[in-house]
Coordinates of C-alpha atoms and ligand atoms in Angstrom, one line a residue:
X1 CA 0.0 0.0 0.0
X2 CA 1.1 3.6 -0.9
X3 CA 1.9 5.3 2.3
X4 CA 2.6 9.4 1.2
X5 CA 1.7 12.0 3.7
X6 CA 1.5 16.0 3.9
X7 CA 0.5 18.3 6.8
X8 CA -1.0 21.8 6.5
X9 CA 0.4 24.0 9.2
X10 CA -1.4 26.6 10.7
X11 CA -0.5 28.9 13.4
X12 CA 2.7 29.8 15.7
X13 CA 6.1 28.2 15.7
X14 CA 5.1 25.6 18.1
X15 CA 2.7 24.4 16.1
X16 CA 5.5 23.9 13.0
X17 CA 7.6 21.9 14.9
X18 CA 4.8 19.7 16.0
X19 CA 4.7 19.3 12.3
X20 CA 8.1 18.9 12.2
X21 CA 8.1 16.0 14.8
X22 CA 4.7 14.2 13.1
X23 CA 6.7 14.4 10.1
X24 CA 9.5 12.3 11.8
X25 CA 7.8 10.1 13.1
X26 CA 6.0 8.8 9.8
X27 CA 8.8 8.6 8.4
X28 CA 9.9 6.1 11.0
X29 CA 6.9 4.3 10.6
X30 CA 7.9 4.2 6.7
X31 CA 5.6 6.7 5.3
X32 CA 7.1 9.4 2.8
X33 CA 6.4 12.7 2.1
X34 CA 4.6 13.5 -0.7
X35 CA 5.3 16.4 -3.3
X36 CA 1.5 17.8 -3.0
X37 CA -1.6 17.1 -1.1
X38 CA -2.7 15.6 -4.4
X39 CA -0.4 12.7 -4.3
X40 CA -0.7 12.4 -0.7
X41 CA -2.6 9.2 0.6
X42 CA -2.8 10.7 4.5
X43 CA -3.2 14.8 4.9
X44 CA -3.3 15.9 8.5
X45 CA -3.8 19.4 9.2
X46 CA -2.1 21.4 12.7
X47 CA -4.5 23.9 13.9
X48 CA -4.4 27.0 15.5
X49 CA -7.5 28.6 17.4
X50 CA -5.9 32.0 18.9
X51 CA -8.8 34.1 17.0
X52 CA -11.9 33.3 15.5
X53 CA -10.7 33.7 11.9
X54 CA -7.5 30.7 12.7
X55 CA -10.1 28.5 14.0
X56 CA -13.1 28.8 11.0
X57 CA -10.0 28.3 9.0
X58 CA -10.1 24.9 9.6
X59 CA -14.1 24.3 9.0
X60 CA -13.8 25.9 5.3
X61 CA -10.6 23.4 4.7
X62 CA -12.3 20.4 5.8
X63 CA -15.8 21.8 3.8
X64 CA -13.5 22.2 0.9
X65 CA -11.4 18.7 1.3
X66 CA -14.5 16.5 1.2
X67 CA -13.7 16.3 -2.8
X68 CA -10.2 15.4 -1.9
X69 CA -11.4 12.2 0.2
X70 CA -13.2 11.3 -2.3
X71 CA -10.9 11.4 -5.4
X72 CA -8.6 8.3 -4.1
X73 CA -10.0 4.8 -2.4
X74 CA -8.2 4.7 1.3
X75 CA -7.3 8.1 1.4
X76 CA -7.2 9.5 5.1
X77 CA -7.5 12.5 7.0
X78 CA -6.9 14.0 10.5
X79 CA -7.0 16.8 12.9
X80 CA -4.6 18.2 15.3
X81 CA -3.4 20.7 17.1
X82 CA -5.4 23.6 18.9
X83 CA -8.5 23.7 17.4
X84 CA -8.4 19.5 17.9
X85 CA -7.8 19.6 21.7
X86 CA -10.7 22.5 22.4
X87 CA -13.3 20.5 19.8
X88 CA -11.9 16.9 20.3
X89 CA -14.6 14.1 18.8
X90 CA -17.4 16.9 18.1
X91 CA -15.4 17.4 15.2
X92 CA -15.8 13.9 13.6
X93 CA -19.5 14.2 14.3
X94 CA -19.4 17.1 12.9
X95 CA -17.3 16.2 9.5
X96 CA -18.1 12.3 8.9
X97 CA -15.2 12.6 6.2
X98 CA -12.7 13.1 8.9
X99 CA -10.9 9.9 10.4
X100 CA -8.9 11.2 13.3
X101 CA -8.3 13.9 15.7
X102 CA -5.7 14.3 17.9
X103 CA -5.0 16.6 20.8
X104 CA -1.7 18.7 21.2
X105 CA -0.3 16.3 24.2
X106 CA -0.9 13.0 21.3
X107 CA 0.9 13.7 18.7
X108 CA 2.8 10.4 19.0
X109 CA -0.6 8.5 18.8
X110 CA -0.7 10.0 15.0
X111 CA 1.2 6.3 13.3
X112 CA -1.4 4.4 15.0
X113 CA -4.5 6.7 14.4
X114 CA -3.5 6.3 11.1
X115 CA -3.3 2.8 10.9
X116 CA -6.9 2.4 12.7
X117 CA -8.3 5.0 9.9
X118 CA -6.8 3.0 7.4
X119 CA -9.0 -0.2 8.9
X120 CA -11.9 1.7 9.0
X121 CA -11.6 2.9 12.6
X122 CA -12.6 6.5 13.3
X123 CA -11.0 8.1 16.7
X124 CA -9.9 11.5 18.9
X125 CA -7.7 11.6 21.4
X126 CA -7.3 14.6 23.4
X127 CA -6.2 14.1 26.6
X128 CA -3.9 16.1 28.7
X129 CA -0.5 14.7 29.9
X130 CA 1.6 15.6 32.7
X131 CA 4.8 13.1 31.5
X132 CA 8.0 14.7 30.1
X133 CA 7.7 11.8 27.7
X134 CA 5.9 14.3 25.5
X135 CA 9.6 15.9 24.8
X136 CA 11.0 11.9 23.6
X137 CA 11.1 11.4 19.6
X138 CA 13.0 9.2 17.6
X139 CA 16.1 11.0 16.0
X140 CA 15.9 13.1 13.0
X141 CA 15.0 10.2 10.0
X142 CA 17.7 10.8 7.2
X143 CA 14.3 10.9 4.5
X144 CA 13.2 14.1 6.3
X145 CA 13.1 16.7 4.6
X146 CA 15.3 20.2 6.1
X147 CA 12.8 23.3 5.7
X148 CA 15.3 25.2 6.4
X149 CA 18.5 23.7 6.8
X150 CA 21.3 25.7 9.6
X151 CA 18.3 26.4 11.8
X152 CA 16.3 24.3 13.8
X153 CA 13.7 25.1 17.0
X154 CA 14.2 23.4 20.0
X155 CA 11.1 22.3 22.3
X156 CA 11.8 23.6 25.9
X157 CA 8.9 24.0 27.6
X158 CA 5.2 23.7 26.5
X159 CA 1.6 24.6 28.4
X160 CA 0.8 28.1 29.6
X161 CA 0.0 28.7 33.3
X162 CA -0.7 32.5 33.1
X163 CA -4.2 32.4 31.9
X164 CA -4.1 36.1 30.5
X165 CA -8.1 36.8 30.0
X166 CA -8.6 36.6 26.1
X167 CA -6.2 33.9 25.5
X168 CA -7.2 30.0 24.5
X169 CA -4.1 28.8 24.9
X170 CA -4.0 27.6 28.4
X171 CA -6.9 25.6 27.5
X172 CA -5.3 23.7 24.3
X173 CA -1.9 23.6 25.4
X174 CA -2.5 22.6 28.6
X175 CA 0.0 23.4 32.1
X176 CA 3.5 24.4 31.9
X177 CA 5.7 21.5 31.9
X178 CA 9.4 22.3 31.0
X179 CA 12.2 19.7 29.7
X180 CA 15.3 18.5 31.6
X181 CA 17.8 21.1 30.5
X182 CA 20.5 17.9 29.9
X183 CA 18.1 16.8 27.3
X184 CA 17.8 20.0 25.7
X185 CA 21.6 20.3 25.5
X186 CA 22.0 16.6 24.0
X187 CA 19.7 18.0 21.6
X188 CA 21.6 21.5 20.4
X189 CA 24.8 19.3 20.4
X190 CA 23.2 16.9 17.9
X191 CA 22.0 19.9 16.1
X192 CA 25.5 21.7 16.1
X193 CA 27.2 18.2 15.1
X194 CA 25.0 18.1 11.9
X195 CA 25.5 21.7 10.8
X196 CA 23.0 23.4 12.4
X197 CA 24.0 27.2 13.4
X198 CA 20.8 28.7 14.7
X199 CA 18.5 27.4 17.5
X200 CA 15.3 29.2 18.1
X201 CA 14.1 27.7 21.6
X202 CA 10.3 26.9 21.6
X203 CA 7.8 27.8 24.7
X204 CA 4.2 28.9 25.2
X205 CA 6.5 31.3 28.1
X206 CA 9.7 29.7 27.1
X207 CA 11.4 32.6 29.4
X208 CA 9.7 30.8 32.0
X209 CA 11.1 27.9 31.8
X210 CA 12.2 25.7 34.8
X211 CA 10.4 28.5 36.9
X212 CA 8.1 26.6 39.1
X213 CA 10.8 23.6 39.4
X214 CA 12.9 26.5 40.7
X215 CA 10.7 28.3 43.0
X216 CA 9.9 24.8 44.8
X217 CA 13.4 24.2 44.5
X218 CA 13.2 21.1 43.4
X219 CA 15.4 21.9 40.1
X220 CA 18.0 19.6 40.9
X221 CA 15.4 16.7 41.1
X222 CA 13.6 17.9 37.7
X223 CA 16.6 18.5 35.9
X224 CA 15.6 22.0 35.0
X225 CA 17.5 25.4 35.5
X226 CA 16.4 29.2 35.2
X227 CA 16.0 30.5 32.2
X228 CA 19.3 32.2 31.9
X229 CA 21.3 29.7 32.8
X230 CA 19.8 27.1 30.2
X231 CA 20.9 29.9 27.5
X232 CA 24.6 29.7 29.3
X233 CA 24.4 26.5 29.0
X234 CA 23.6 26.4 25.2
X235 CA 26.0 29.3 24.3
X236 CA 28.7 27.3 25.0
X237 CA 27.5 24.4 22.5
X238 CA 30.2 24.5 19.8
X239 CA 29.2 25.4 16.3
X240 CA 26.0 26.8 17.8
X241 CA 26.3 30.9 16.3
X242 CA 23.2 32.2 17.3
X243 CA 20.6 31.5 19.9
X244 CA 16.4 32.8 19.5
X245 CA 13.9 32.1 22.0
X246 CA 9.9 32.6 21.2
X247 CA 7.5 33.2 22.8
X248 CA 8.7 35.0 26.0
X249 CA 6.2 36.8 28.4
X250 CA 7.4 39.8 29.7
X251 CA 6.7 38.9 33.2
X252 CA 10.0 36.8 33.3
X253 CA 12.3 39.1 31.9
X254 CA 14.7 38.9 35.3
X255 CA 17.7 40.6 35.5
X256 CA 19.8 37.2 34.9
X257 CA 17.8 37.2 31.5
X258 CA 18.8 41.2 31.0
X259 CA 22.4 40.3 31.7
X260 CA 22.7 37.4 29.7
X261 CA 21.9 39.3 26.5
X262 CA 25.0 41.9 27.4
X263 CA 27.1 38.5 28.5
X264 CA 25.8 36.0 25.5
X265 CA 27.3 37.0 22.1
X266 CA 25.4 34.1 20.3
X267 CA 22.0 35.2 21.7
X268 CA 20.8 37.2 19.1
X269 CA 20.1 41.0 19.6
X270 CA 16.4 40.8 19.0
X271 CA 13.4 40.1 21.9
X272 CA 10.0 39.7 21.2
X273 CA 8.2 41.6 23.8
X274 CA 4.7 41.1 23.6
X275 CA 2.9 44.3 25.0
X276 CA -0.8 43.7 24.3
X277 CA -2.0 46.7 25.2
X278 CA -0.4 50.3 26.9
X279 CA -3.0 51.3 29.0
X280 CA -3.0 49.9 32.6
X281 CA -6.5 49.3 33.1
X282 CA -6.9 47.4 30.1
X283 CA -3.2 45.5 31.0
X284 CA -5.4 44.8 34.1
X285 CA -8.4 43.5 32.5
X286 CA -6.1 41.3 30.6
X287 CA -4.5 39.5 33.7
X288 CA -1.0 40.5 32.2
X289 CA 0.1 41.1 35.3
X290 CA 2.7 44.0 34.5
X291 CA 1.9 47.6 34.0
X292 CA 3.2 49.6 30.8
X293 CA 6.0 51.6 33.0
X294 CA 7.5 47.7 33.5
X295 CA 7.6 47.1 29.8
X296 CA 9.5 50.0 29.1
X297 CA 11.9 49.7 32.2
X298 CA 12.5 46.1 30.7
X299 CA 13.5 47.6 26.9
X300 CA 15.8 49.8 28.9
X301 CA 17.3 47.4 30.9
X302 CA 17.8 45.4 27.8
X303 CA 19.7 48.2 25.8
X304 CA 21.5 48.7 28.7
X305 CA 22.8 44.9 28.4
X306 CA 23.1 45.0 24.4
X307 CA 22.9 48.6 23.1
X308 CA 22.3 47.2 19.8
X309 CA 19.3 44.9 20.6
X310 CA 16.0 45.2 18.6
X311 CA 12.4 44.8 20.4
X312 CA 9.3 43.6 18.6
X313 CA 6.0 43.1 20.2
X314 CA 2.0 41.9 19.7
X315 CA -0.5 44.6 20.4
X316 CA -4.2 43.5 20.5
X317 CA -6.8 46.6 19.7
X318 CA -10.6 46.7 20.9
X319 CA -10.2 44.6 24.0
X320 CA -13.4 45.1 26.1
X321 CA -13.8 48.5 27.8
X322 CA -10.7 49.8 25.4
X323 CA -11.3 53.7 25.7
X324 CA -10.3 56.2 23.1
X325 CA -7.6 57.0 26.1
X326 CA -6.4 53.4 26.5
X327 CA -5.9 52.7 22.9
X328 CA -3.4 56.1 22.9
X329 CA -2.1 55.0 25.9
X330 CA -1.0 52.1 23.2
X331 CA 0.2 54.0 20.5
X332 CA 2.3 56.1 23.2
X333 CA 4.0 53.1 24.3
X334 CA 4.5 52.1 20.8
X335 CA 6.2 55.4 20.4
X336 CA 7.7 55.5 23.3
X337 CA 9.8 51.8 22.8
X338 CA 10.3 52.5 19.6
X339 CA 9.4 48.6 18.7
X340 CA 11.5 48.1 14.7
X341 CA 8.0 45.5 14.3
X342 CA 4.8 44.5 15.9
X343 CA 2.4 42.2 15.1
X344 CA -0.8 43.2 15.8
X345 CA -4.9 42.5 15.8
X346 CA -7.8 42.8 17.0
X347 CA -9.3 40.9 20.2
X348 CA -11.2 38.4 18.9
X349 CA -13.9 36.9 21.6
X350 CA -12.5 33.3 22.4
X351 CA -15.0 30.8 24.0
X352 CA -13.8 29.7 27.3
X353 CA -11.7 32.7 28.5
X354 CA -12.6 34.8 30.9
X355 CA -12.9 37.8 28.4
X356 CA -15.4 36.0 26.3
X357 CA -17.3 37.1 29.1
X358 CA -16.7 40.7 29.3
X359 CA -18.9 43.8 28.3
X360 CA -18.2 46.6 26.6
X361 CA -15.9 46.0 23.3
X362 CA -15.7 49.1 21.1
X363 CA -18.0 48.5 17.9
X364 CA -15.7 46.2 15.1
X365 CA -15.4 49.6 13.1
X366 CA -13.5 51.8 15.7
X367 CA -11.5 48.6 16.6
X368 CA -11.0 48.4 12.9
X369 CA -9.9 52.0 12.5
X370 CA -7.7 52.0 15.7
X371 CA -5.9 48.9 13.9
X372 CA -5.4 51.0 11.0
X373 CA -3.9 53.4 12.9
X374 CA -1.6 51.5 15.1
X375 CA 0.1 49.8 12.0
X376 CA 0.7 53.0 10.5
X377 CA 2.2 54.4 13.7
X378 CA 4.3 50.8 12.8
X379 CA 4.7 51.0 9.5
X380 CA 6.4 54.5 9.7
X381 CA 8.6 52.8 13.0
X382 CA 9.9 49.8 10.8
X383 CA 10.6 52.0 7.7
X384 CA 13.0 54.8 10.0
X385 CA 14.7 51.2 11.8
X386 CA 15.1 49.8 8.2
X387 CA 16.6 53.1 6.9
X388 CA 19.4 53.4 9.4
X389 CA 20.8 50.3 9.2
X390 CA 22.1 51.4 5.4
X391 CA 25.9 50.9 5.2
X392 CA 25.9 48.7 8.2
X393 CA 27.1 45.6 7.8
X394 CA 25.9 42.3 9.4
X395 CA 25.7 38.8 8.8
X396 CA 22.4 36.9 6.8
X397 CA 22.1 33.0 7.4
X398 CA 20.1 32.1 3.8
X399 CA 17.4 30.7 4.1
X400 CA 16.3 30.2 0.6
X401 CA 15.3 31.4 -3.0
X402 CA 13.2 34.9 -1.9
X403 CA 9.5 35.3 -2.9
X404 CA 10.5 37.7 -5.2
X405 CA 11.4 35.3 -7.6
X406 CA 14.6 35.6 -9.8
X407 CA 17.8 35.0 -8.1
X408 CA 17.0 36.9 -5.3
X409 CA 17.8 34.8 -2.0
X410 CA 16.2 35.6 1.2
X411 CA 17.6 35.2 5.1
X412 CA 17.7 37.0 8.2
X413 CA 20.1 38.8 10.2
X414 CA 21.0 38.4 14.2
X415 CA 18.2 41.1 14.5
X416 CA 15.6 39.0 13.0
X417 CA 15.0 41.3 10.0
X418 CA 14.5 39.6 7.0
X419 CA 17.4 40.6 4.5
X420 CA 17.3 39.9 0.6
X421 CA 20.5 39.6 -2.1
X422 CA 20.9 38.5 -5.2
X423 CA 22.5 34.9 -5.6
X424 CA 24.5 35.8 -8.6
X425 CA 25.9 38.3 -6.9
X426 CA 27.0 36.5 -3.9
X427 CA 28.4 33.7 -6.6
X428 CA 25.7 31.6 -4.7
X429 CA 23.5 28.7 -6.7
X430 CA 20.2 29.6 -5.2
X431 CA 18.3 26.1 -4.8
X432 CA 21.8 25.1 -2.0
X433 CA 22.0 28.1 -0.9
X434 CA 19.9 27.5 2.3
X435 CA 22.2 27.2 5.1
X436 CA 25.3 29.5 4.3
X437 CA 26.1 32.4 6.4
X438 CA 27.3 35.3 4.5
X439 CA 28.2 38.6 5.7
X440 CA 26.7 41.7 3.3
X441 CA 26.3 45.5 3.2
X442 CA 22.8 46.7 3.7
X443 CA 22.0 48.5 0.8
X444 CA 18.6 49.7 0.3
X445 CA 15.6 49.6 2.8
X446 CA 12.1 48.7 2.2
X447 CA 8.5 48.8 4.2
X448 CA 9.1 45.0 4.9
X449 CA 12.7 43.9 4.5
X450 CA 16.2 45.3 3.7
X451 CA 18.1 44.5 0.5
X452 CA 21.9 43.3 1.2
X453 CA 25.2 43.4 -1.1
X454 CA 27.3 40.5 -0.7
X455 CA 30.7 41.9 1.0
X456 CA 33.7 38.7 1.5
X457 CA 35.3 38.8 4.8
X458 CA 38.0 36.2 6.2
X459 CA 37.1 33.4 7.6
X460 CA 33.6 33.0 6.9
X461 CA 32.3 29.6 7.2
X462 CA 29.5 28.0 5.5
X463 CA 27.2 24.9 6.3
X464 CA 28.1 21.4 5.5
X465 CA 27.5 20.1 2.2
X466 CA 26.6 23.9 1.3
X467 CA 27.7 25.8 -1.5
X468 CA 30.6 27.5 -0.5
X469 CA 31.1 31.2 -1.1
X470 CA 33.0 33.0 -3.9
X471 CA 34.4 36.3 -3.4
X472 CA 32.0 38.6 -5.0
X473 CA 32.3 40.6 -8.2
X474 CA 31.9 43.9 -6.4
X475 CA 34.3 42.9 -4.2
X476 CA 34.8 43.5 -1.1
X477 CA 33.8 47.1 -1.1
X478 CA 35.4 50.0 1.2
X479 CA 35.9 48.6 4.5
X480 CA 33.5 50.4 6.7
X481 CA 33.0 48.4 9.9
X482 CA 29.7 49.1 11.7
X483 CA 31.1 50.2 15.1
X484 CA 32.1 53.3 12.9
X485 CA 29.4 54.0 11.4
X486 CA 27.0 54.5 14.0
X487 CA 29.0 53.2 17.3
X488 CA 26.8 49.8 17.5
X489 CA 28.0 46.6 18.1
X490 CA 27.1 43.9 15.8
X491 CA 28.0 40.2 15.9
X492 CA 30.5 38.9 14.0
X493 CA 32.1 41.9 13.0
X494 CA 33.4 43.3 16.8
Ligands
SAH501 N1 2.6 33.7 24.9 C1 2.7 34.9 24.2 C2 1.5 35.0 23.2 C3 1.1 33.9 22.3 S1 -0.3 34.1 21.4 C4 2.5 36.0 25.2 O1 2.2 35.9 26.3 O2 2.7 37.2 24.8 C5 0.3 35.3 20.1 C6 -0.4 36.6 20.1 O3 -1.8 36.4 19.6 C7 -0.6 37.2 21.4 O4 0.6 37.9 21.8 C8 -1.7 38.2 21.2 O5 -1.3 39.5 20.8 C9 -2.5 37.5 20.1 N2 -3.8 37.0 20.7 C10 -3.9 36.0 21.6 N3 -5.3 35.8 21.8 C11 -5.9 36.7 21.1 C12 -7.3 37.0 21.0 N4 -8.3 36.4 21.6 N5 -7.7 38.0 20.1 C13 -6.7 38.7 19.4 N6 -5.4 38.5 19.5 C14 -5.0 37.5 20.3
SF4_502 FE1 -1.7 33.2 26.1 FE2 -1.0 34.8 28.1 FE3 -0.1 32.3 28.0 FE4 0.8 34.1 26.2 S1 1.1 34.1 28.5 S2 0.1 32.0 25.8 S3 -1.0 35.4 25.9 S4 -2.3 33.0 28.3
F3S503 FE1 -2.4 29.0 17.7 FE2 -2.2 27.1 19.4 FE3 0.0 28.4 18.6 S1 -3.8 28.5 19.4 S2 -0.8 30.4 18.2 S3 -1.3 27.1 17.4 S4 -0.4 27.6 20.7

C-alpha cells in the first residue's frame, strides 16, 4: 500500500515543529512525504485557534477537502493541534469525512490513528499529559526533509499557566511542563554536530522555563535550571552561532535574562516583547500582570545589556472597555519603545476565556480603524529602523530562494529582520544556498525587509555540504565596519 503524507500548518512556531516532529515520526513508521496534497494518501492538518478567523480556517478546509477524500480509495484524513484539543470528537461528528483527531499532548498516537483509519476505525484523542515523555522522539529520520537547513527550533517548555483573560491557549496547550535542561543540551549538540547554526528555543513562556521547578526548589530533582542559565548552557554548545527564544512573556524578563543578552554573544540581539496593550487598566483586564511603565523599564534594561538589541512586540486593539484613552495610551507606548515590528490585531472573543465574558468592546469599526492606525504608527517605526541600518554591515544566514522570484535569495540577520541579495551576486546557486552564512552590506531599505550586497570577509564559514562562497564581483567594497558608522555593536564583526 502507498503510504505518502502531507501536513497543513497553521498557526505559531510551536505548532511547525509539532509538524516537524509528526513528520518524523512517519517517516519512522515508513511513510514518505509527498510532493503535494494531491499525491498524498494521508493529509493531516495542525491547527491554531488564537482568534476566530484561525479557527473557521479549519471548517472551510475540511468543507472544501470533502472532494479530496473522495478522489482516491483509502485516502485519510486528521485533525490536530489547537483547534483538535478545544473541539476533540465533536469534530468527527461534525465532519463524517474526517478519520482522526488528535489533541496537542498525542501527537505520538498519529502512526497508530493512522493505521486504525486506514482499517476503518474513526477516533480523537485529546487528553492532557503531565509526563516529560511528551519531549522523547525518535532521532531526525535521514528521508526528512530540512525546511530550512542551519536552523532548527528546540522544544523547551510547553503549556501556559498565566491564563491572560482573552487567551485559548491555556486551554489547548495545557500546564507548563518544561524539559530536563541535559536533554535540551544533548539536543543542540546533535544539532550543532550536523551543521546546524541557529536554534530558536520553543515555549508557550519559554522565558519561564524551569520557573516553578525553581521556585519549589526542586530543580536539581527535575533537571531543570532558570531560564538564563539554560541559554549559558547552550551558548557554549560549539558550532551553535546564534541562539532565539519565542515566545517570552514579559513577566520573566529577570535581570539574569537582561544580563545574559550583554554577557551572551550568540544570543541574538532581537526580543520579542509582547505588549498587548499600553494602558494599565486594560493591561489589568487582561490579567498581564505588568503595568506599561515595566515594559518600558525592561526595553531599557535590555539596551542597557546589548545597546544594539532590537524589540518587537504583539498589540491587540478593541479589548473590552478599550477607551479612546487606553488605545493612545498604546500607541504612546508604541512610540515611546520604539518597537522596529509588531504584530498586531484585534481581540477576537474566544470561547472559554474569561474575556469571552466581558462587556463593553468598542464597535468592530473603531476597533478596525484603531488597527489602522496602530500599524501606521508601525509601519512608519519599521521603515525609519530599516533606513538606518544602510551601510551597516551584518551577517544573513540564507534561508532560501526569496519570494521575489529571480535569483533573489532571502535570510535573516541576528536582529531577526528579514534581508534579501541577489544569488548571482554572492556567486551563490540559489536552490543550495539555504544554510550558508554570509556577511553583506545593507544597501537599500524597504517597508518589509532590507536589500543586502554581498561583501567577502575572512574566515567565513559555510554549512556542511553547502555551497561555498565565492568572493564577490563587487568585491569587497570600502571597508567600513559598523562600530564606525554609527557606534553599535554587531555580531561577528566586533
Ligand atoms: N505567549 C505569548 C503570546 C502567544 S499568542 C505572550 O504571552 O505574549 C500570540 C499573540 O496572539 C498574542 O501575543 C496576542 O497578541 C494575540 N492573541 C492571543 N489571543 C488573542 C485574541 N483572543 N484576540 C486577538 N489576539 C489574540
Ligand atoms: Fe496566552 Fe497569556 Fe499564555 Fe501568552 S502568556 S500564551 S497570551 S495565556
Ligand atoms: Fe495557535 Fe495554538 Fe499556537 S492557538 S498560536 S497554534 S499555541
Amino acid at each position: 500500500m502507498s503510504s505518502r503524507f502531507r501536513i497543513r500548518t497553521y498557526g505559531c512556531q510551536m505548532n511547525v515543529h509539532d509538524s516537524e516532529k509528526i513528520a518524523n515520526l512517519l517517516h519512522h513508521h515508513r511513510w514518505s512525504e509527498a510532493r503535494g496534497e494531491d499525491e498524498a494518501d494521508l493529509l493531516v492538518i495542525n491547527t491554531c485557534s488564537i482568534r476566530e478567523k484561525a479557527e473557521h480556517r479549519l471548517y472551510s478546509d475540511l468543507g472544501a477537502l470533502r472532494a479530496w477524500k473522495r478522489a482516491a480509495p483509502g485516502r485519510a484524513l486528521g485533525v490536530g493541534g489547537c483547534v483538535a484539543q478545544q473541539e476533540g470528537d465533536a469534530l468527527l461528528r461534525r465532519f463524517p469525512h474526517l478519520d482522526f483527531v488528535f489533541g496537542t499532548h498525542n501527537l505520538r498516537r498519529v502512526p497508530a490513528m493512522v493505521e486504525a483509519a486506514r482499517a476503518g476505525q474513526r477516533s480523537a484523542r485529546v487528553d492532557e499529559s503531565r509526563s516529560l515523555e511528551r519531549f522523547d522522539w525518535p532521532e531526525r529520520h535521514p528521508a526528512t526533509s530540512e525546511h530550512s537547513p542551519g536552523r532548527a527550533f528546540v522544544t523547551v517548555m510547553e503549556g501556559c499557566d498565566m491564563f491572560c483573560t482573552f487567551c485559548v491557549v491555556p486551554l489547548t496547550r495545557g500546564r507548563e511542563i518544561s524539559r530536563p535542561a541535559r536533554d535540551v543540551i544533548a539536543e543542540v549538540e546533535g544539532l550543532a554536530a550536523r551543521g546546524v547554526r541557529e536554534v530558536t528555543l520553543l515555549g508557550q513562556t519559554v522565558n519561564a522555563y524551569g520557573r516553578h521547578d525553581v521556585r519549589r526548589g526542586r530543580a536539581a530533582a527535575a533537571g531543570t535550571l532558570g531560564f538564563a542559565e539554560l541559554l549559558e548552557r547552550l551558548a557554549g554548545v560549539p558550532g551553535i552561532e546564534r541562539i532565539r527564544y519565542t515566545s517570552p512573556h514579559p513577566l520573566f524578563f529577570d535581570d539574569a535574562l537582561v544580563a545574559a543578552h550583554g554577557r551572551l554573544p550568540a544570543l541574538c540581539p532581537h526580543v520579542h516583547l509582547p505588549a498587548q496593550s499600553g494602558s494599565d487598566e486594560v493591561l489589568e483586564r487582561m490579567h498581564r500582570r505588568y503595568r506599561a511603565a515595566d515594559l518600558v523599564r525592561i526595553a531599557e534594561a535590555l539596551r542597557a545589556a546589548r545597546p544594539d538589541l532590537v524589540l518587537t512586540t504583539d498589540l491587540i486593539v478593541g479589548f473590552p472597555g478599550e477607551s479612546e484613552a487606553d488605545f493612545r495610551a498604546t500607541l504612546d507606548l508604541v512610540a515611546e519603545i520604539g518597537f522596529v515590528d509588531a504584530y498586531s490585531f484585534k481581540y477576537s472573543p474566544r470561547p472559554g476565556t474569561r474575556a469571552a465574558e466581558l462587556p463593553g468592546a468598542p464597535e468592530p469599526a473603531v476597533a478596525q480603524a484603531r488597527l489602522e492606525e496602530l500599524q501606521g504608527l508601525q509601519r512608519g517605526l519599521t521603515l525609519a529602523a530599516h533606513r538606518a541600518r544602510v551601510g551597516t554591515r551584518t551577517r544573513v544566514l540564507l534561508e532560501g530562494p526569496s519570494r521575489r522570484g529571480g535569483t533573489q535569495l532571502t535570510g535573516r540577520d541576528p536582529y531577526h529582520r528579514v534581508v534579501n541579495l541577489d544569488a548571482a551576486e554572492a556567486g551563490l546557486d540559489p536552490e543550495r544556498a539555504a544554510g550558508v552564512l554570509l556577511e553583506v552590506e545593507i544597501v537599500e531599505a524597504t517597508p518589509h525587509s532590507l536589500i543586502g550586497a554581498p561583501r567577502v570577509t575572512a574566515g567565513l564559514r559555510t554549512g556542511p555540504g553547502q555551497a561555498k562562497f565565492r568572493k564577490s564581483p563587487s568585491g569587497p567594497g570600502p571597508m567600513r565596519t559598523v562600530a564606525a558608522r554609527s557606534g553599535v555593536r554587531m555580531p561577528g564583526i566586533d
